[in-house]
Every structure is written in structure tokens, then in C-alpha cells.
PDB file of C-alpha atoms in Angstrom:
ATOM      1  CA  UNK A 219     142.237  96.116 173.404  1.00 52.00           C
ATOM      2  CA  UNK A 220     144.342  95.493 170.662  1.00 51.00           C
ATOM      3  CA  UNK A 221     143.345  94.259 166.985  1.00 46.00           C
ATOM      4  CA  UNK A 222     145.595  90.872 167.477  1.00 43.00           C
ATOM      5  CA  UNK A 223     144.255  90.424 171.142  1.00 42.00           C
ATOM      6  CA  UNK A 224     140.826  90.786 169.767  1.00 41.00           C
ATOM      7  CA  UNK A 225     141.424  88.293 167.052  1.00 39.00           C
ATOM      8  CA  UNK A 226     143.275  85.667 169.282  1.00 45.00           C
ATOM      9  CA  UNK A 227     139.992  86.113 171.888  1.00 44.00           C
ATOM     10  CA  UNK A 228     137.687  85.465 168.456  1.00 44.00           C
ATOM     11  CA  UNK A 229     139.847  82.370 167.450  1.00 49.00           C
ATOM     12  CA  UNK A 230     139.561  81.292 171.181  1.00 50.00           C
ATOM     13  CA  UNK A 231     135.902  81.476 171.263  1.00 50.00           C
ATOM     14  CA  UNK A 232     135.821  79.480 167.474  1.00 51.00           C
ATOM     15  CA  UNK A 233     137.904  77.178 168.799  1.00 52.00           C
ATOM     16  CA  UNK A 234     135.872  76.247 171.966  1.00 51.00           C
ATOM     17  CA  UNK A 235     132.614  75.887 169.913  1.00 57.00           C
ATOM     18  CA  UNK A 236     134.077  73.476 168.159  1.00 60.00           C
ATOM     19  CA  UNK A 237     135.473  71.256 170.659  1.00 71.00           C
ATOM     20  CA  UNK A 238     131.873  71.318 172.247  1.00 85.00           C
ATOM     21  CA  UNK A 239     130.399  70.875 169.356  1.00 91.00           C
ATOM     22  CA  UNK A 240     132.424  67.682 168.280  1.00 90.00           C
ATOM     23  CA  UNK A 241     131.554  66.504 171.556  1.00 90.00           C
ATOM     24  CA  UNK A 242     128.207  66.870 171.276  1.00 93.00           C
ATOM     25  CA  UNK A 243     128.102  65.478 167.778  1.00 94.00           C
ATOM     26  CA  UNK A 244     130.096  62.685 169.367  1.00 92.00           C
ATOM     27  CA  UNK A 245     127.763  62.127 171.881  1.00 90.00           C
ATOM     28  CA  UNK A 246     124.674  61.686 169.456  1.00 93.00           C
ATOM     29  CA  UNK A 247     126.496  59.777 166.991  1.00 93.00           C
ATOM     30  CA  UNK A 248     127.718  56.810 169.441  1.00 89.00           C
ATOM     31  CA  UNK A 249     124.279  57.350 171.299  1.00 87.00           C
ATOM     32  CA  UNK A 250     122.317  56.313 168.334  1.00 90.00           C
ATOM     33  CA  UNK A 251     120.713  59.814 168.212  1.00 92.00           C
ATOM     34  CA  UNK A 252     122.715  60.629 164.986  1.00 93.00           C
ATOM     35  CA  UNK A 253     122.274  57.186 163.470  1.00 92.00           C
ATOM     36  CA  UNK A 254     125.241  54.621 161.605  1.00 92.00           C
ATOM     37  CA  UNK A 255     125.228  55.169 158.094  1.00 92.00           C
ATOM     38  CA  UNK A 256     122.861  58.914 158.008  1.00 94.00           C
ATOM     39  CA  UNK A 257     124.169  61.420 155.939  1.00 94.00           C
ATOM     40  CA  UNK A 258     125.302  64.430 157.389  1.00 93.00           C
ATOM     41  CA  UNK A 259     123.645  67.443 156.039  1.00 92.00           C
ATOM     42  CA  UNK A 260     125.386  70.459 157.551  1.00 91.00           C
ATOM     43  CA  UNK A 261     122.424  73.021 157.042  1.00 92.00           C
ATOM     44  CA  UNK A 262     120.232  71.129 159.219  1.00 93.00           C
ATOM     45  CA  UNK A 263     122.794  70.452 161.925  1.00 93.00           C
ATOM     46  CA  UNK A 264     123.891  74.066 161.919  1.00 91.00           C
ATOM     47  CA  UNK A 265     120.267  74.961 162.846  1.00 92.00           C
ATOM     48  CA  UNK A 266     119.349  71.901 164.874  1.00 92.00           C
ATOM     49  CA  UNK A 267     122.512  73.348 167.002  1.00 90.00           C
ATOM     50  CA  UNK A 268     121.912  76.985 166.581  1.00 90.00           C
ATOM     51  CA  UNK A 269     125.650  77.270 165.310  1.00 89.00           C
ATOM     52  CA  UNK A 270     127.281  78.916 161.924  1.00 89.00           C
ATOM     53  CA  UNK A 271     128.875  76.369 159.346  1.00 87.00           C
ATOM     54  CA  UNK A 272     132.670  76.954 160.104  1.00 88.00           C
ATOM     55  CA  UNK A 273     132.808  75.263 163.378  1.00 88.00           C
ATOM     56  CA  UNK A 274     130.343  72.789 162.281  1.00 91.00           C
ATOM     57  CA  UNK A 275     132.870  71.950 159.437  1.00 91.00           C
ATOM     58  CA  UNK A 276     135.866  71.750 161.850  1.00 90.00           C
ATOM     59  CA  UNK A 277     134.326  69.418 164.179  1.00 91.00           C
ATOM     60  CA  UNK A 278     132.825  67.327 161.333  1.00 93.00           C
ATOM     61  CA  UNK A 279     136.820  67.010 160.055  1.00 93.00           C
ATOM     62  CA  UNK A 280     137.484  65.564 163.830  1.00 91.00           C
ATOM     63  CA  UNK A 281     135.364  63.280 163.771  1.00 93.00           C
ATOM     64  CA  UNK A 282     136.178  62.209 160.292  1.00 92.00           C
ATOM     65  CA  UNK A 283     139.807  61.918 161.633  1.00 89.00           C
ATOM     66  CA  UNK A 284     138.551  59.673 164.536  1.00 88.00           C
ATOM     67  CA  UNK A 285     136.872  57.538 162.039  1.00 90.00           C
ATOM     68  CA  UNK A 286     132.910  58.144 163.483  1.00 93.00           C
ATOM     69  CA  UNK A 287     132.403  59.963 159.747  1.00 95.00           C
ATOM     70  CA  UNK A 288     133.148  59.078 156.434  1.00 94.00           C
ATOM     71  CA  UNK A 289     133.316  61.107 152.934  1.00 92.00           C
ATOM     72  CA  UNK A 290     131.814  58.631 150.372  1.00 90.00           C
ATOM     73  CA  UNK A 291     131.758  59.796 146.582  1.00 90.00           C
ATOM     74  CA  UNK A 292     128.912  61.209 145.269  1.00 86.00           C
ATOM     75  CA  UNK A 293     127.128  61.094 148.447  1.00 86.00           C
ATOM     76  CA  UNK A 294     129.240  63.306 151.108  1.00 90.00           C
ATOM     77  CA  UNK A 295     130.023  63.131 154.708  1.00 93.00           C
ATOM     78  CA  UNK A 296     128.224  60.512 156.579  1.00 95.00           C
ATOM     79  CA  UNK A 297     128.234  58.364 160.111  1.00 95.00           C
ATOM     80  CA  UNK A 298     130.239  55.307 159.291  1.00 93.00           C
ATOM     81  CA  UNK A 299     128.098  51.917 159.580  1.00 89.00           C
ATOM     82  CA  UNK A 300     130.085  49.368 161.621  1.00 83.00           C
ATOM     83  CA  UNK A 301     129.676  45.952 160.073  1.00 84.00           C
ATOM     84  CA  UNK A 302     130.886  42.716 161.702  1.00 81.00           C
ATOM     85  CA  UNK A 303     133.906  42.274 159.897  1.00 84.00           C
ATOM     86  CA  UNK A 304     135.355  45.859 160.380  1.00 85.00           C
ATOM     87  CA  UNK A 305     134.129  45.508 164.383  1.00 85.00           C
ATOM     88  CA  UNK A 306     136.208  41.783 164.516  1.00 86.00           C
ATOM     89  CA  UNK A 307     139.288  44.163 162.466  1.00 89.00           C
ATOM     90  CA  UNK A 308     138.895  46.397 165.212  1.00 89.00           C
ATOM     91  CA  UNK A 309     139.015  44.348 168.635  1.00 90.00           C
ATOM     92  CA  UNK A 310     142.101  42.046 166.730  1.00 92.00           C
ATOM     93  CA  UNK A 311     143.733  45.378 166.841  1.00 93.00           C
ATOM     94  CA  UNK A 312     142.506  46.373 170.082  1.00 93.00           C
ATOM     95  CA  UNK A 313     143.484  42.615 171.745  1.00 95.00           C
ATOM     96  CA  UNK A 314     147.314  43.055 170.934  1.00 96.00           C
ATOM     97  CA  UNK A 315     147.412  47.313 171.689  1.00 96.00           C
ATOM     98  CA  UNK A 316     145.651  47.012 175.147  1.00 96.00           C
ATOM     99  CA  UNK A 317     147.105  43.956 176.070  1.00 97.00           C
ATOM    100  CA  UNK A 318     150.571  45.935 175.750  1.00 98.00           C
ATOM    101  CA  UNK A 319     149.210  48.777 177.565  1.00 97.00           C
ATOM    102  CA  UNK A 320     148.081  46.447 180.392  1.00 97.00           C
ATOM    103  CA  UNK A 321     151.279  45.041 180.680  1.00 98.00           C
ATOM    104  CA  UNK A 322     152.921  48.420 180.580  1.00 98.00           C
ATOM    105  CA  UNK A 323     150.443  49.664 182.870  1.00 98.00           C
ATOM    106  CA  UNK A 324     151.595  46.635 185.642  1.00 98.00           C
ATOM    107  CA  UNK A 325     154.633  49.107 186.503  1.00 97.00           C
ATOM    108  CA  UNK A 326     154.083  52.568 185.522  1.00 97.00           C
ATOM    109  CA  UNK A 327     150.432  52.551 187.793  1.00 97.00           C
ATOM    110  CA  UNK A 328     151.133  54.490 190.841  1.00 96.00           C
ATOM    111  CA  UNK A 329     148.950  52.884 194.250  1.00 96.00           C
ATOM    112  CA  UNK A 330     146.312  56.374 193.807  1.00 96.00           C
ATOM    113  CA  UNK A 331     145.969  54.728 190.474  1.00 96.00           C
ATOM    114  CA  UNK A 332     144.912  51.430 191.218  1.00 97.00           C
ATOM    115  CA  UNK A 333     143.362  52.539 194.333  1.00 97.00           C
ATOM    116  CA  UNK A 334     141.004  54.533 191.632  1.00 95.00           C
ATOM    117  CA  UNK A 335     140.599  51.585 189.352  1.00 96.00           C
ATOM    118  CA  UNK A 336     139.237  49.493 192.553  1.00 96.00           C
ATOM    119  CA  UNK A 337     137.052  52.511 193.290  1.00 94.00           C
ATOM    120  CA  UNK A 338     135.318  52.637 189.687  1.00 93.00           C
ATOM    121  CA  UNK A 339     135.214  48.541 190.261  1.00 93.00           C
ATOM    122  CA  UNK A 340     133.404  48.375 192.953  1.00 93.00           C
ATOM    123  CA  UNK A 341     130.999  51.573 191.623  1.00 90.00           C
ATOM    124  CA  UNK A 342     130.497  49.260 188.315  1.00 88.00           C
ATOM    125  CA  UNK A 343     129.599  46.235 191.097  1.00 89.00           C
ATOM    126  CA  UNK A 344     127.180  48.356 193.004  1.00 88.00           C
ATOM    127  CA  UNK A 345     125.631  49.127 189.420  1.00 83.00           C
ATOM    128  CA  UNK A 346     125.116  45.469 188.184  1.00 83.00           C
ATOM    129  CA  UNK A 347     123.293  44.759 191.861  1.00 84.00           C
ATOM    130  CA  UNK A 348     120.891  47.616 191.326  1.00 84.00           C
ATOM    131  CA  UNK A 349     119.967  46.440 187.829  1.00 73.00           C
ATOM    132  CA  UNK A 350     120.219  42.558 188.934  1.00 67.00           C
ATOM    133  CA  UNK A 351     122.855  42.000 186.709  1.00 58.00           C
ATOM    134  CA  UNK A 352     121.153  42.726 183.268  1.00 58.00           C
ATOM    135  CA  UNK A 353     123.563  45.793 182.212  1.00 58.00           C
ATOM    136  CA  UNK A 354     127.169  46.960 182.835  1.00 56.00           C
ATOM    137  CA  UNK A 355     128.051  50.461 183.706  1.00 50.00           C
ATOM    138  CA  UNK A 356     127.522  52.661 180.913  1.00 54.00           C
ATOM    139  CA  UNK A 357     131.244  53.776 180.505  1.00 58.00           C
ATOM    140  CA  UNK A 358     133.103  56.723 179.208  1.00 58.00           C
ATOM    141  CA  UNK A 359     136.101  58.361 179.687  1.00 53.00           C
ATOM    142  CA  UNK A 360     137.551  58.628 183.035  1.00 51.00           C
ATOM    143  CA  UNK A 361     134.841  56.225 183.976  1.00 60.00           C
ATOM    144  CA  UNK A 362     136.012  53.468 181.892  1.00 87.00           C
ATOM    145  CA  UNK A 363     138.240  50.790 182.679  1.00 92.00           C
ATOM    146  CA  UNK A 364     139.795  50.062 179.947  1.00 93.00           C
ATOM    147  CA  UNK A 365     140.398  53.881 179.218  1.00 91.00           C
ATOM    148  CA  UNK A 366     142.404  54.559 182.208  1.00 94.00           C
ATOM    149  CA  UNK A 367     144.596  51.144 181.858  1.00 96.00           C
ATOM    150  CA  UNK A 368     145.462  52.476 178.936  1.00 95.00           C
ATOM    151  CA  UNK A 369     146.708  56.105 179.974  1.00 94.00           C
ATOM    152  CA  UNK A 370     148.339  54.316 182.986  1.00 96.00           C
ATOM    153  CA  UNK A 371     150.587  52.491 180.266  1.00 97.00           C
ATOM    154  CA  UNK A 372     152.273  55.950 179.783  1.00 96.00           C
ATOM    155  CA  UNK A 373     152.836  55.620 176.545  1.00 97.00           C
ATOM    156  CA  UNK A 374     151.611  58.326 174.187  1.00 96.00           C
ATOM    157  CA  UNK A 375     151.591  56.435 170.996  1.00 95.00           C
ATOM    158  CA  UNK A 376     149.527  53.459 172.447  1.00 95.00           C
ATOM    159  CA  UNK A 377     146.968  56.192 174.232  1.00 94.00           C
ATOM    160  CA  UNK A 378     146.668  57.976 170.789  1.00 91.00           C
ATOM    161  CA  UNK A 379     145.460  54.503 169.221  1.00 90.00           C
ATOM    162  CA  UNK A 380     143.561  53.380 171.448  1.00 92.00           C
ATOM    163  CA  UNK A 381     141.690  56.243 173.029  1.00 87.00           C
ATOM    164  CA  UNK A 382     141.997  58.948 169.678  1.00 81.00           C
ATOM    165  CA  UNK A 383     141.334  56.332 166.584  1.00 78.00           C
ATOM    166  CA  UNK A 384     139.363  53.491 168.012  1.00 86.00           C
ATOM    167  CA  UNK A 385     137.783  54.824 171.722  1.00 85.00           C
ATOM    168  CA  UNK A 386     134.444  55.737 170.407  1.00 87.00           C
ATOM    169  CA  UNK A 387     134.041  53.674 167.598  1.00 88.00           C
ATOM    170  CA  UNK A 388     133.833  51.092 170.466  1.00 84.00           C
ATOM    171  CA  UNK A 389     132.023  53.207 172.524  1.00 84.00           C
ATOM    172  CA  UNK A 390     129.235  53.656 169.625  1.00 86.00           C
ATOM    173  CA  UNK A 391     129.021  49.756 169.217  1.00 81.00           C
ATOM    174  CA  UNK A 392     129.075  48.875 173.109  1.00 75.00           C
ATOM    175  CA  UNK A 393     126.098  51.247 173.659  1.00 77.00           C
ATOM    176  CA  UNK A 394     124.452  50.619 170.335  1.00 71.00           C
ATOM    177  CA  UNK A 395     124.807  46.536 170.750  1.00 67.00           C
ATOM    178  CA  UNK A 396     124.788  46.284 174.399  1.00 58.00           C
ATOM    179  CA  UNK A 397     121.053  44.372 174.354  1.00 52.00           C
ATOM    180  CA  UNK A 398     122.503  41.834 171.555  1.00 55.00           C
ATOM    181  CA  UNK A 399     125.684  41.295 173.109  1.00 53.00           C
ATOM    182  CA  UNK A 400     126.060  41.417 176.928  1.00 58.00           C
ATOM    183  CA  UNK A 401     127.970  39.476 179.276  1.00 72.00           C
ATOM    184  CA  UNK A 402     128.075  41.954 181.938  1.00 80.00           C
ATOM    185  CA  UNK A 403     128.668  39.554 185.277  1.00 85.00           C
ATOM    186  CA  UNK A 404     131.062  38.192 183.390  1.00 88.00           C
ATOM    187  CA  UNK A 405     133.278  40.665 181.892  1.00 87.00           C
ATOM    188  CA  UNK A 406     133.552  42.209 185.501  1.00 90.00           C
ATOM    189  CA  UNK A 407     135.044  39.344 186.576  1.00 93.00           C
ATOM    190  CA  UNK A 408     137.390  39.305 184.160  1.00 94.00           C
ATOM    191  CA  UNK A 409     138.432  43.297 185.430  1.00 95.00           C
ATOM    192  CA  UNK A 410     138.380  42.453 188.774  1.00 97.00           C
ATOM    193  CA  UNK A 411     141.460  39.266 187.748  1.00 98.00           C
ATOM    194  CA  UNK A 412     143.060  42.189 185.543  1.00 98.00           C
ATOM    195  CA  UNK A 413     142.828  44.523 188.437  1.00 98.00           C
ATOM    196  CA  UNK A 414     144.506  42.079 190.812  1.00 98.00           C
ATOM    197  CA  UNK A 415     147.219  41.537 188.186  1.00 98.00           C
ATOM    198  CA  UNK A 416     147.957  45.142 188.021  1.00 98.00           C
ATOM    199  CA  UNK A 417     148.008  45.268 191.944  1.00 98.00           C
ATOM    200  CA  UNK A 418     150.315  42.212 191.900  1.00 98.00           C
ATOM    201  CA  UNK A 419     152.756  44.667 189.402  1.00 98.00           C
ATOM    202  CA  UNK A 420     152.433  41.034 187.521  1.00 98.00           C
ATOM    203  CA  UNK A 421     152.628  42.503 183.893  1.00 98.00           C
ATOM    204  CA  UNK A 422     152.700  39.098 181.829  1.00 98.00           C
ATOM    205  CA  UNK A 423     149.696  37.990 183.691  1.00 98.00           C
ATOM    206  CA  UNK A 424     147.799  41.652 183.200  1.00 98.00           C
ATOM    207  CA  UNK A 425     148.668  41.073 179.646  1.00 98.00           C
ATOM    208  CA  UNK A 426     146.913  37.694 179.013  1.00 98.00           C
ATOM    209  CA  UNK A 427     144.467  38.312 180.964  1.00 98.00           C
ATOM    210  CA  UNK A 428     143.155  41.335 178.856  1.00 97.00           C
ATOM    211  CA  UNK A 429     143.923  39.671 175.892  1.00 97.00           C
ATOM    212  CA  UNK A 430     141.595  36.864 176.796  1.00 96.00           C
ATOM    213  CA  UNK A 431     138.946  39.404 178.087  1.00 94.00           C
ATOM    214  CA  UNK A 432     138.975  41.231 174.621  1.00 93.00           C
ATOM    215  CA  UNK A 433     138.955  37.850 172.053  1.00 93.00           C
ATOM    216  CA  UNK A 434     135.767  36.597 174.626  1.00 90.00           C
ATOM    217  CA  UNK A 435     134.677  40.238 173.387  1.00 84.00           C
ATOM    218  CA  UNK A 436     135.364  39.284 169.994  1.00 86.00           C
ATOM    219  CA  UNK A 437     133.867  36.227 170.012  1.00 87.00           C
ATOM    220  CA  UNK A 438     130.756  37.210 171.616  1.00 81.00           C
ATOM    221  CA  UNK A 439     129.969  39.177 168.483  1.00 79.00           C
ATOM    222  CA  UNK A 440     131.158  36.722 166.115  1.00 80.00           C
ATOM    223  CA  UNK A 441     128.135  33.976 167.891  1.00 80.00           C
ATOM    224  CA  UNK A 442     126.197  37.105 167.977  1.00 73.00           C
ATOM    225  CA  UNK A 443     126.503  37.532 163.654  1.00 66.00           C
ATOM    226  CA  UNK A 444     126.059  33.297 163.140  1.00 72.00           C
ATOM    227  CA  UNK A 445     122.782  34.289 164.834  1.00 69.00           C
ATOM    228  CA  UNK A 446     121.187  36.427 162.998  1.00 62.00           C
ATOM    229  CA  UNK A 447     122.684  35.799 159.713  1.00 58.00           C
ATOM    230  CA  UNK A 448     123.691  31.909 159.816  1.00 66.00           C
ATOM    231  CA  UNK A 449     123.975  31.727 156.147  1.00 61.00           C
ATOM    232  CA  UNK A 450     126.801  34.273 156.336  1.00 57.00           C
ATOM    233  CA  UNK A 451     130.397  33.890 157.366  1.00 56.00           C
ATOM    234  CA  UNK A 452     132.768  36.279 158.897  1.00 56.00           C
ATOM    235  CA  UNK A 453     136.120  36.207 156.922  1.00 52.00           C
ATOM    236  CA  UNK A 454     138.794  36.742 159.703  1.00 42.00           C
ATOM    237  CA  UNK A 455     142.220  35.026 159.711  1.00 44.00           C
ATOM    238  CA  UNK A 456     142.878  32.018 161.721  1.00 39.00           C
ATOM    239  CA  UNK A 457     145.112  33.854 163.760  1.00 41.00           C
ATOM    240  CA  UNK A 458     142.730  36.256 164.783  1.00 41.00           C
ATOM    241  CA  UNK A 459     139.891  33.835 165.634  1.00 40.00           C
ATOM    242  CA  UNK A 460     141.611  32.025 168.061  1.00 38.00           C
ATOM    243  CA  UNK A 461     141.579  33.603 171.885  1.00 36.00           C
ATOM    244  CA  UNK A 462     145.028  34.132 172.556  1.00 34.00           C
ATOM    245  CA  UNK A 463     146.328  32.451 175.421  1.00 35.00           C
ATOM    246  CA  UNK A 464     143.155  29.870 176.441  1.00 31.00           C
TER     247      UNK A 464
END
């Protein structure tokens, strides 16, 4: 074997460990296991993980691009903390982008497609009867609803958004929050109208409909924060408060 085969089969191997490695890392951090706010200390990673520093560092940069880790000064790399106000910043964002997608999605879903999205709906129905209601499908990837509405749109730019920048720093606060804000009956209701939408190739009606399913979201954790800190008020824009569409 050549010297440049044997360092493109070394770079492939690097290259792999990383990508499982940031997916492990990703794993514990929206899991709880790697909790919001530690400090990442890549000595003890690299041995809790049995791997050397360089692919630890590349897969810390990922996840620093996909916003799960942040470099504050004079502290380092650490798991970003998701407070209320960033979380109603992030489903405002996430109300108008899948709402498009939905819409988009209306046309450019071929009948496999939505013959899949009524499969994983009924799976998430059988779920909710086996744990009387009391938690949704724990969702991720091709397993999530909104995830494959949103590669249905065909659009790169919205699927880079959506499932790149902001997937799992939903994911992390869905599973992390789920006992303080769940609505579970409910919200697969609401997929079940979005579904038949989509099946009716009605993209207006897809759109509202997800737009009002994501500001219920919203609003859910907006009660949720008056809760537990009633003295405090979440500064969001008028605009952005108000359920589009109800």
C-alpha cells in the first residue's frame, strides 16, 4: 500500500471517530448526562471515552457550530444553558421556518412519504396508550415528525436551519423539560390535522396549522416560566407572543 493510500485510510478512520464521537457527545449532552451549563474539560472526556484529544477537539468544534457548546472568556468550552428567553427566540424562529417547510412539504411529499408519516403516527399513538397518555414518543431523527416534514420541504437551506442549527437544541429541551411541560394527547392531535393537510396537498392549511402547533409550544413554556418564577417576565415582542393565526 501506498504512503497517500495509507494516509487517506488514517484520515478516514480520524474522521469516523469523530462523527461518533460528536454523536455520542450529542447524545449525553441533550440527554442530561453531560449537563446545561458544565464545563467541558477535554482530559477527562478523552479518558471517560478512551479517545486521544484531536478528535475530541473536532467534534467539540461541531457541536460548538450547532450551538449545544459555547466558548465563554476566561472559562472555556462549555454546554450552553437554555434560558426561557433564548428557548421563546428559538421556537419564534422555528414557528415561521417550519411553517414554510410544511407548506412546501404539501407538494413536494411523495404518497411513500406520507404513507411513512401516518406509519410513525400511529407508532407515536400506540405509545401514548401504553403509557396512558402521560408521555409522547421520545423522538429523534427519522423518528420525528417534525424532522421529516422538514426534509420533505426539499429545500436545503430550510433543512440546514432547522435540522443543523436548532434540531437538538430542541431536542435537549424537549427531553430535558418534558415532565414540566407536556401536552402530549394534545400535540398529537395537532400532527394528526397537519398530517391530513399534507395528505390533502392543502399547503396554506399545513402551514397554519404548524404554526399554531409551535406558538401552543411556545406558550406552554412561557405559563410554564410565570410558574415558577411569577415575579419575572419574559421580554418577547408583541409580535411574537401572539399565536399566529388563532
Amino acid at each position: 500500500m501506498s504512503q497517500a493510500a495509507t494516509l487517506n485510510g488514517t484520515s478516514d478512520k480520524q474522521n469516523l471517530l469523530s462523527q461518533n464521537l460528536s454523536d455520542t457527545l450529542i447524545e449525553a449532552i441533550v440527554s442530561g448526562q453531560i449537563a446545561q451549563g458544565k464545563k467541558i474539560s477535554e482530559p477527562e472526556l478523552a479518558r471517560h471515552y478512551g479517545v486521544s484529544r484531536g478528535p475530541l477537539r473536532e467534534a467539540i468544534l461541531k457541536l460548538q457550530g450547532m450551538g449545544l457548546v459555547e466558548r465563554v472568556p476566561h472559562v472555556g468550552a462549555r454546554v450552553v444553558q437554555l434560558n426561557p428567553q433564548q428557548l421563546i427566540d428559538i421556537y419564534s424562529v422555528r414557528e415561521a421556518l417550519e411553517g414554510m417547510a410544511c407548506r412546501l412539504a404539501a407538494t413536494q411529499l411523495s404518497s411513500q412519504q406520507l404513507s411513512e408519516l401516518k406509519n410513525l403516527l400511529e407508532h407515536h399513538q400506540q405509545y401514548l396508550q401504553q403509557h396512558q397518555g402521560k408521555a409522547y414518543f421520545e423522538q429523534h431523527g427519522d423518528f420525528d415528525f417534525h424532522y421529516l416534514i422538514i426534509k420533505g420541504s426539499n429545500n436545503q437551506y430550510l433543512v440546514n436551519l432547522l435540522c443543523d442549527e436548532l434540531y437538538h437544541l430542541l431536542r435537549m429541551y424537549r427531553y430535558q423539560a418534558s415532565k414540566q411541560v407536556s401536552r402530549p394527547e394534545r400535540a398529537l392531535q395537532e400532527h394528526w390535522a397537519i398530517w391530513q393537510a399534507l395528505a390533502d396537498r392543502d399547503g396554506e392549511l399545513a402551514e397554519l396549522l404548524m404554526r399554531r402547533h409551535i406558538a401552543r409550544a411556545r406558550k406552554a413554556i412561557e405559563q410554564q416560566h410565570q410558574q415558577t418564577f411569577p415575579d419575572q417576565s419574559l421580554e418577547a415582542n408583541a409580535s411574537t407572543r401572539q399565536p399566529q393565526g388563532v
